[in-house]
Amino acid sequence: MTTSREETALADADAPYHHGNLREALLARAEEVLATSGADSLSLRALARDLGVSHAAPGRHFRDRQALLDALAVGGFTRLNERLRAAVGEPGPIATRLASMGRAYVGFAVAHAPLLSLMFTAKHADRSSDELRELGHRSLEIAAELIALAQREGVIRAGDPARLAQVAFSVVHGLAALAVGSLLDDTPLEEATDLALDVLLTGLGPAGSAAAAETARPDAP
């Protein structure tokens, strides 16, 4: 027999939503809270209150807070990978596309620093999902595939493309971390990014050639 408390809970769960797509609304609001207050401030009950729905409504989409955090990470990696693919697909010399991919990463990392931190934390958690790990690894694969193509064209030195991609990511990720921490002093981020990519592509070039970096300059012919 259903108790009055159970009946109230069921009624709350069946209450109409004020959003056409509650799941997306929850994720959007969660990302806002993440950006302004950090992951510790996220709770399904608070999100429900912010969106004007019953406290039980988020349970239809996320079984608990961790499921929400994982969904945020999945969405973050999906968006990051889309940006990287778009940069890789740009027309022009291969080195220009490599530089565009680096700029795409820096742009995302600086604009969404708390989300990126959550993405990596969730990816490396012991109970991370296959989907999350695959999406996280895909970012590296996108870079490695372009590096392999650059190697075939003689723009990048020989070596394991995946390892070279890791080195490349370490450079752009480190630059983004400095920018987020306001540690670039008076150097504009765009200028610092161009310089970092020049140095990176010169180092990755065959026999230390400067040709890759020159080709990657935004004003190169």
PDB file of C-alpha atoms in Angstrom:
ATOM      1  CA  MET A   1       0.000   0.000   0.000  1.00  0.00           C
ATOM      2  CA  THR A   2       1.369   3.423  -0.954  1.00  0.00           C
ATOM      3  CA  THR A   3       2.050   5.799   1.941  1.00  0.00           C
ATOM      4  CA  SER A   4       1.276   9.499   1.834  1.00  0.00           C
ATOM      5  CA  ARG A   5       4.999  10.259   1.665  1.00  0.00           C
ATOM      6  CA  GLU A   6       5.431   7.939  -1.338  1.00  0.00           C
ATOM      7  CA  GLU A   7       2.407   9.495  -2.992  1.00  0.00           C
ATOM      8  CA  THR A   8       3.899  12.947  -2.547  1.00  0.00           C
ATOM      9  CA  ALA A   9       7.198  11.819  -4.041  1.00  0.00           C
ATOM     10  CA  LEU A  10       5.423  10.277  -7.011  1.00  0.00           C
ATOM     11  CA  ALA A  11       3.418  13.425  -7.525  1.00  0.00           C
ATOM     12  CA  ASP A  12       6.596  15.524  -7.457  1.00  0.00           C
ATOM     13  CA  ALA A  13       8.257  13.223  -9.972  1.00  0.00           C
ATOM     14  CA  ASP A  14       5.247  13.514 -12.291  1.00  0.00           C
ATOM     15  CA  ALA A  15       4.996  17.286 -11.995  1.00  0.00           C
ATOM     16  CA  PRO A  16       5.176  19.006 -15.387  1.00  0.00           C
ATOM     17  CA  TYR A  17       8.517  20.471 -16.425  1.00  0.00           C
ATOM     18  CA  HIS A  18       8.973  24.105 -17.265  1.00  0.00           C
ATOM     19  CA  HIS A  19      11.520  23.218 -19.967  1.00  0.00           C
ATOM     20  CA  GLY A  20      11.095  21.429 -23.266  1.00  0.00           C
ATOM     21  CA  ASN A  21      14.304  19.495 -22.679  1.00  0.00           C
ATOM     22  CA  LEU A  22      15.021  19.185 -18.982  1.00  0.00           C
ATOM     23  CA  ARG A  23      18.212  17.160 -19.430  1.00  0.00           C
ATOM     24  CA  GLU A  24      19.832  19.842 -21.567  1.00  0.00           C
ATOM     25  CA  ALA A  25      18.574  22.558 -19.240  1.00  0.00           C
ATOM     26  CA  LEU A  26      20.098  20.763 -16.251  1.00  0.00           C
ATOM     27  CA  LEU A  27      23.439  20.383 -18.021  1.00  0.00           C
ATOM     28  CA  ALA A  28      23.483  24.008 -19.144  1.00  0.00           C
ATOM     29  CA  ARG A  29      22.722  25.259 -15.638  1.00  0.00           C
ATOM     30  CA  ALA A  30      25.221  22.813 -14.136  1.00  0.00           C
ATOM     31  CA  GLU A  31      27.958  24.152 -16.383  1.00  0.00           C
ATOM     32  CA  GLU A  32      27.119  27.699 -15.293  1.00  0.00           C
ATOM     33  CA  VAL A  33      27.395  26.711 -11.640  1.00  0.00           C
ATOM     34  CA  LEU A  34      30.610  24.802 -12.345  1.00  0.00           C
ATOM     35  CA  ALA A  35      32.151  27.849 -14.003  1.00  0.00           C
ATOM     36  CA  THR A  36      31.212  30.261 -11.226  1.00  0.00           C
ATOM     37  CA  SER A  37      31.247  28.187  -8.041  1.00  0.00           C
ATOM     38  CA  GLY A  38      33.083  24.927  -8.780  1.00  0.00           C
ATOM     39  CA  ALA A  39      32.052  21.280  -8.842  1.00  0.00           C
ATOM     40  CA  ASP A  40      31.521  21.103  -5.085  1.00  0.00           C
ATOM     41  CA  SER A  41      28.580  23.489  -5.439  1.00  0.00           C
ATOM     42  CA  LEU A  42      26.691  21.208  -7.810  1.00  0.00           C
ATOM     43  CA  SER A  43      23.683  19.266  -6.566  1.00  0.00           C
ATOM     44  CA  LEU A  44      20.646  17.905  -8.355  1.00  0.00           C
ATOM     45  CA  ARG A  45      18.294  19.433  -5.801  1.00  0.00           C
ATOM     46  CA  ALA A  46      19.799  22.907  -6.233  1.00  0.00           C
ATOM     47  CA  LEU A  47      19.648  22.626 -10.006  1.00  0.00           C
ATOM     48  CA  ALA A  48      15.997  21.617  -9.813  1.00  0.00           C
ATOM     49  CA  ARG A  49      15.292  24.654  -7.653  1.00  0.00           C
ATOM     50  CA  ASP A  50      17.134  26.941 -10.070  1.00  0.00           C
ATOM     51  CA  LEU A  51      15.112  25.610 -13.003  1.00  0.00           C
ATOM     52  CA  GLY A  52      11.790  25.693 -11.184  1.00  0.00           C
ATOM     53  CA  VAL A  53      11.048  21.964 -11.360  1.00  0.00           C
ATOM     54  CA  SER A  54      10.351  19.418  -8.645  1.00  0.00           C
ATOM     55  CA  HIS A  55      13.342  18.115  -6.730  1.00  0.00           C
ATOM     56  CA  ALA A  56      12.625  14.630  -8.063  1.00  0.00           C
ATOM     57  CA  ALA A  57      12.540  15.664 -11.718  1.00  0.00           C
ATOM     58  CA  PRO A  58      16.333  15.506 -12.357  1.00  0.00           C
ATOM     59  CA  GLY A  59      16.261  11.845 -11.293  1.00  0.00           C
ATOM     60  CA  ARG A  60      14.586  11.003 -14.566  1.00  0.00           C
ATOM     61  CA  HIS A  61      17.836  11.889 -16.333  1.00  0.00           C
ATOM     62  CA  PHE A  62      20.640  11.474 -13.770  1.00  0.00           C
ATOM     63  CA  ARG A  63      20.582   8.748 -11.144  1.00  0.00           C
ATOM     64  CA  ASP A  64      22.858  10.795  -8.865  1.00  0.00           C
ATOM     65  CA  ARG A  65      25.266  13.721  -8.743  1.00  0.00           C
ATOM     66  CA  GLN A  66      28.125  11.664 -10.191  1.00  0.00           C
ATOM     67  CA  ALA A  67      26.049  10.794 -13.243  1.00  0.00           C
ATOM     68  CA  LEU A  68      25.544  14.519 -13.792  1.00  0.00           C
ATOM     69  CA  LEU A  69      29.279  15.192 -13.521  1.00  0.00           C
ATOM     70  CA  ASP A  70      30.037  12.382 -15.970  1.00  0.00           C
ATOM     71  CA  ALA A  71      27.488  13.775 -18.421  1.00  0.00           C
ATOM     72  CA  LEU A  72      29.142  17.190 -18.183  1.00  0.00           C
ATOM     73  CA  ALA A  73      32.507  15.584 -18.947  1.00  0.00           C
ATOM     74  CA  VAL A  74      31.091  13.647 -21.910  1.00  0.00           C
ATOM     75  CA  GLY A  75      29.577  16.825 -23.293  1.00  0.00           C
ATOM     76  CA  GLY A  76      32.837  18.690 -22.793  1.00  0.00           C
ATOM     77  CA  PHE A  77      34.932  16.121 -24.629  1.00  0.00           C
ATOM     78  CA  THR A  78      32.361  15.979 -27.416  1.00  0.00           C
ATOM     79  CA  ARG A  79      32.567  19.728 -27.931  1.00  0.00           C
ATOM     80  CA  LEU A  80      36.355  19.782 -27.677  1.00  0.00           C
ATOM     81  CA  ASN A  81      36.685  17.014 -30.240  1.00  0.00           C
ATOM     82  CA  GLU A  82      34.324  18.831 -32.583  1.00  0.00           C
ATOM     83  CA  ARG A  83      36.527  21.924 -32.387  1.00  0.00           C
ATOM     84  CA  LEU A  84      39.663  19.894 -33.010  1.00  0.00           C
ATOM     85  CA  ARG A  85      38.097  18.140 -36.003  1.00  0.00           C
ATOM     86  CA  ALA A  86      36.989  21.477 -37.440  1.00  0.00           C
ATOM     87  CA  ALA A  87      40.538  22.818 -37.128  1.00  0.00           C
ATOM     88  CA  VAL A  88      41.994  19.702 -38.735  1.00  0.00           C
ATOM     89  CA  GLY A  89      39.512  19.981 -41.600  1.00  0.00           C
ATOM     90  CA  GLU A  90      40.454  23.548 -42.485  1.00  0.00           C
ATOM     91  CA  PRO A  91      41.966  24.101 -45.949  1.00  0.00           C
ATOM     92  CA  GLY A  92      45.603  25.054 -46.271  1.00  0.00           C
ATOM     93  CA  PRO A  93      49.072  23.651 -45.540  1.00  0.00           C
ATOM     94  CA  ILE A  94      49.344  20.848 -43.035  1.00  0.00           C
ATOM     95  CA  ALA A  95      51.380  22.945 -40.586  1.00  0.00           C
ATOM     96  CA  THR A  96      48.717  25.647 -40.641  1.00  0.00           C
ATOM     97  CA  ARG A  97      46.138  23.033 -39.703  1.00  0.00           C
ATOM     98  CA  LEU A  98      48.363  21.771 -36.888  1.00  0.00           C
ATOM     99  CA  ALA A  99      48.622  25.312 -35.554  1.00  0.00           C
ATOM    100  CA  SER A 100      44.855  25.801 -35.900  1.00  0.00           C
ATOM    101  CA  MET A 101      44.306  22.667 -33.846  1.00  0.00           C
ATOM    102  CA  GLY A 102      46.592  24.039 -31.147  1.00  0.00           C
ATOM    103  CA  ARG A 103      44.726  27.335 -31.104  1.00  0.00           C
ATOM    104  CA  ALA A 104      41.411  25.484 -30.906  1.00  0.00           C
ATOM    105  CA  TYR A 105      42.603  23.615 -27.823  1.00  0.00           C
ATOM    106  CA  VAL A 106      43.922  26.741 -26.106  1.00  0.00           C
ATOM    107  CA  GLY A 107      40.705  28.596 -26.870  1.00  0.00           C
ATOM    108  CA  PHE A 108      38.551  25.847 -25.398  1.00  0.00           C
ATOM    109  CA  ALA A 109      40.801  25.297 -22.374  1.00  0.00           C
ATOM    110  CA  VAL A 110      40.853  28.968 -21.443  1.00  0.00           C
ATOM    111  CA  ALA A 111      37.145  29.562 -22.048  1.00  0.00           C
ATOM    112  CA  HIS A 112      36.079  26.431 -20.151  1.00  0.00           C
ATOM    113  CA  ALA A 113      38.812  25.884 -17.561  1.00  0.00           C
ATOM    114  CA  PRO A 114      36.626  24.425 -14.759  1.00  0.00           C
ATOM    115  CA  LEU A 115      34.907  22.120 -17.253  1.00  0.00           C
ATOM    116  CA  LEU A 116      38.237  20.929 -18.678  1.00  0.00           C
ATOM    117  CA  SER A 117      39.472  20.136 -15.179  1.00  0.00           C
ATOM    118  CA  LEU A 118      36.309  18.135 -14.524  1.00  0.00           C
ATOM    119  CA  MET A 119      36.701  16.345 -17.869  1.00  0.00           C
ATOM    120  CA  PHE A 120      40.181  15.071 -17.036  1.00  0.00           C
ATOM    121  CA  THR A 121      39.234  14.163 -13.479  1.00  0.00           C
ATOM    122  CA  ALA A 122      36.252  12.144 -14.689  1.00  0.00           C
ATOM    123  CA  LYS A 123      38.229  10.494 -17.472  1.00  0.00           C
ATOM    124  CA  HIS A 124      40.919   9.205 -15.100  1.00  0.00           C
ATOM    125  CA  ALA A 125      38.547   8.097 -12.349  1.00  0.00           C
ATOM    126  CA  ASP A 126      38.586   4.373 -11.579  1.00  0.00           C
ATOM    127  CA  ARG A 127      34.897   4.014 -12.435  1.00  0.00           C
ATOM    128  CA  SER A 128      34.922   6.142 -15.590  1.00  0.00           C
ATOM    129  CA  SER A 129      32.689   4.851 -18.374  1.00  0.00           C
ATOM    130  CA  ASP A 130      33.906   3.396 -21.656  1.00  0.00           C
ATOM    131  CA  GLU A 131      32.253   6.302 -23.466  1.00  0.00           C
ATOM    132  CA  LEU A 132      34.112   8.852 -21.381  1.00  0.00           C
ATOM    133  CA  ARG A 133      37.480   7.159 -21.837  1.00  0.00           C
ATOM    134  CA  GLU A 134      36.944   6.780 -25.570  1.00  0.00           C
ATOM    135  CA  LEU A 135      35.972  10.417 -25.996  1.00  0.00           C
ATOM    136  CA  GLY A 136      38.948  11.553 -23.948  1.00  0.00           C
ATOM    137  CA  HIS A 137      41.329   9.409 -25.952  1.00  0.00           C
ATOM    138  CA  ARG A 138      39.779  10.606 -29.201  1.00  0.00           C
ATOM    139  CA  SER A 139      41.236  14.082 -28.675  1.00  0.00           C
ATOM    140  CA  LEU A 140      44.716  12.578 -28.755  1.00  0.00           C
ATOM    141  CA  GLU A 141      43.836  10.421 -31.756  1.00  0.00           C
ATOM    142  CA  ILE A 142      42.699  13.437 -33.765  1.00  0.00           C
ATOM    143  CA  ALA A 143      46.051  15.113 -33.151  1.00  0.00           C
ATOM    144  CA  ALA A 144      48.005  11.926 -33.816  1.00  0.00           C
ATOM    145  CA  GLU A 145      46.236  11.359 -37.137  1.00  0.00           C
ATOM    146  CA  LEU A 146      47.141  14.845 -38.352  1.00  0.00           C
ATOM    147  CA  ILE A 147      50.715  14.446 -37.126  1.00  0.00           C
ATOM    148  CA  ALA A 148      50.990  11.149 -39.031  1.00  0.00           C
ATOM    149  CA  LEU A 149      49.824  12.936 -42.175  1.00  0.00           C
ATOM    150  CA  ALA A 150      52.348  15.713 -41.530  1.00  0.00           C
ATOM    151  CA  GLN A 151      55.075  13.083 -41.217  1.00  0.00           C
ATOM    152  CA  ARG A 152      54.175  11.655 -44.609  1.00  0.00           C
ATOM    153  CA  GLU A 153      54.471  15.147 -46.071  1.00  0.00           C
ATOM    154  CA  GLY A 154      57.848  15.667 -44.409  1.00  0.00           C
ATOM    155  CA  VAL A 155      56.675  18.472 -42.127  1.00  0.00           C
ATOM    156  CA  ILE A 156      57.050  16.604 -38.833  1.00  0.00           C
ATOM    157  CA  ARG A 157      59.960  14.445 -37.733  1.00  0.00           C
ATOM    158  CA  ALA A 158      59.721  10.663 -37.567  1.00  0.00           C
ATOM    159  CA  GLY A 159      58.437   9.072 -34.382  1.00  0.00           C
ATOM    160  CA  ASP A 160      55.337   7.643 -32.750  1.00  0.00           C
ATOM    161  CA  PRO A 161      52.533  10.057 -33.706  1.00  0.00           C
ATOM    162  CA  ALA A 162      50.707   9.425 -30.429  1.00  0.00           C
ATOM    163  CA  ARG A 163      53.761  10.368 -28.368  1.00  0.00           C
ATOM    164  CA  LEU A 164      54.387  13.453 -30.466  1.00  0.00           C
ATOM    165  CA  ALA A 165      50.719  14.383 -29.999  1.00  0.00           C
ATOM    166  CA  GLN A 166      51.153  14.076 -26.228  1.00  0.00           C
ATOM    167  CA  VAL A 167      54.093  16.481 -26.378  1.00  0.00           C
ATOM    168  CA  ALA A 168      52.069  18.909 -28.462  1.00  0.00           C
ATOM    169  CA  PHE A 169      49.162  18.746 -26.022  1.00  0.00           C
ATOM    170  CA  SER A 170      51.490  19.341 -23.089  1.00  0.00           C
ATOM    171  CA  VAL A 171      52.637  22.606 -24.670  1.00  0.00           C
ATOM    172  CA  VAL A 172      49.187  24.020 -25.452  1.00  0.00           C
ATOM    173  CA  HIS A 173      47.700  22.744 -22.185  1.00  0.00           C
ATOM    174  CA  GLY A 174      50.528  24.326 -20.220  1.00  0.00           C
ATOM    175  CA  LEU A 175      50.021  27.622 -22.015  1.00  0.00           C
ATOM    176  CA  ALA A 176      46.292  27.528 -21.287  1.00  0.00           C
ATOM    177  CA  ALA A 177      47.003  26.837 -17.611  1.00  0.00           C
ATOM    178  CA  LEU A 178      49.286  29.893 -17.444  1.00  0.00           C
ATOM    179  CA  ALA A 179      46.609  32.024 -19.070  1.00  0.00           C
ATOM    180  CA  VAL A 180      43.895  30.809 -16.696  1.00  0.00           C
ATOM    181  CA  GLY A 181      46.184  31.488 -13.752  1.00  0.00           C
ATOM    182  CA  SER A 182      46.921  35.025 -15.025  1.00  0.00           C
ATOM    183  CA  LEU A 183      50.612  34.130 -15.276  1.00  0.00           C
ATOM    184  CA  LEU A 184      51.312  35.502 -18.750  1.00  0.00           C
ATOM    185  CA  ASP A 185      51.913  38.962 -17.279  1.00  0.00           C
ATOM    186  CA  ASP A 186      51.411  41.561 -20.033  1.00  0.00           C
ATOM    187  CA  THR A 187      51.719  39.134 -22.951  1.00  0.00           C
ATOM    188  CA  PRO A 188      48.399  38.853 -24.840  1.00  0.00           C
ATOM    189  CA  LEU A 189      47.158  35.281 -25.076  1.00  0.00           C
ATOM    190  CA  GLU A 190      47.032  35.360 -28.876  1.00  0.00           C
ATOM    191  CA  GLU A 191      50.650  36.496 -29.068  1.00  0.00           C
ATOM    192  CA  ALA A 192      51.750  33.890 -26.534  1.00  0.00           C
ATOM    193  CA  THR A 193      49.868  31.183 -28.444  1.00  0.00           C
ATOM    194  CA  ASP A 194      51.489  32.100 -31.753  1.00  0.00           C
ATOM    195  CA  LEU A 195      54.937  32.049 -30.176  1.00  0.00           C
ATOM    196  CA  ALA A 196      54.343  28.741 -28.398  1.00  0.00           C
ATOM    197  CA  LEU A 197      53.137  27.127 -31.626  1.00  0.00           C
ATOM    198  CA  ASP A 198      56.103  28.522 -33.555  1.00  0.00           C
ATOM    199  CA  VAL A 199      58.477  26.991 -31.026  1.00  0.00           C
ATOM    200  CA  LEU A 200      56.532  23.714 -30.906  1.00  0.00           C
ATOM    201  CA  LEU A 201      56.348  23.225 -34.665  1.00  0.00           C
ATOM    202  CA  THR A 202      59.998  24.175 -35.099  1.00  0.00           C
ATOM    203  CA  GLY A 203      60.944  21.541 -32.548  1.00  0.00           C
ATOM    204  CA  LEU A 204      58.723  18.922 -34.158  1.00  0.00           C
ATOM    205  CA  GLY A 205      59.994  19.729 -37.629  1.00  0.00           C
ATOM    206  CA  PRO A 206      62.522  17.550 -39.457  1.00  0.00           C
ATOM    207  CA  ALA A 207      66.056  18.231 -38.202  1.00  0.00           C
ATOM    208  CA  GLY A 208      64.826  21.263 -36.272  1.00  0.00           C
ATOM    209  CA  SER A 209      63.723  22.988 -39.460  1.00  0.00           C
ATOM    210  CA  ALA A 210      61.994  26.343 -39.043  1.00  0.00           C
ATOM    211  CA  ALA A 211      59.896  25.719 -42.142  1.00  0.00           C
ATOM    212  CA  ALA A 212      56.977  24.245 -40.207  1.00  0.00           C
ATOM    213  CA  ALA A 213      56.742  27.193 -37.858  1.00  0.00           C
ATOM    214  CA  GLU A 214      56.990  29.741 -40.684  1.00  0.00           C
ATOM    215  CA  THR A 215      54.214  28.013 -42.594  1.00  0.00           C
ATOM    216  CA  ALA A 216      52.029  27.999 -39.471  1.00  0.00           C
ATOM    217  CA  ARG A 217      52.165  31.773 -38.966  1.00  0.00           C
ATOM    218  CA  PRO A 218      48.734  33.379 -39.485  1.00  0.00           C
ATOM    219  CA  ASP A 219      50.245  35.903 -41.927  1.00  0.00           C
ATOM    220  CA  ALA A 220      52.265  33.329 -43.896  1.00  0.00           C
ATOM    221  CA  PRO A 221      51.605  33.297 -47.654  1.00  0.00           C
TER     222      PRO A 221
END
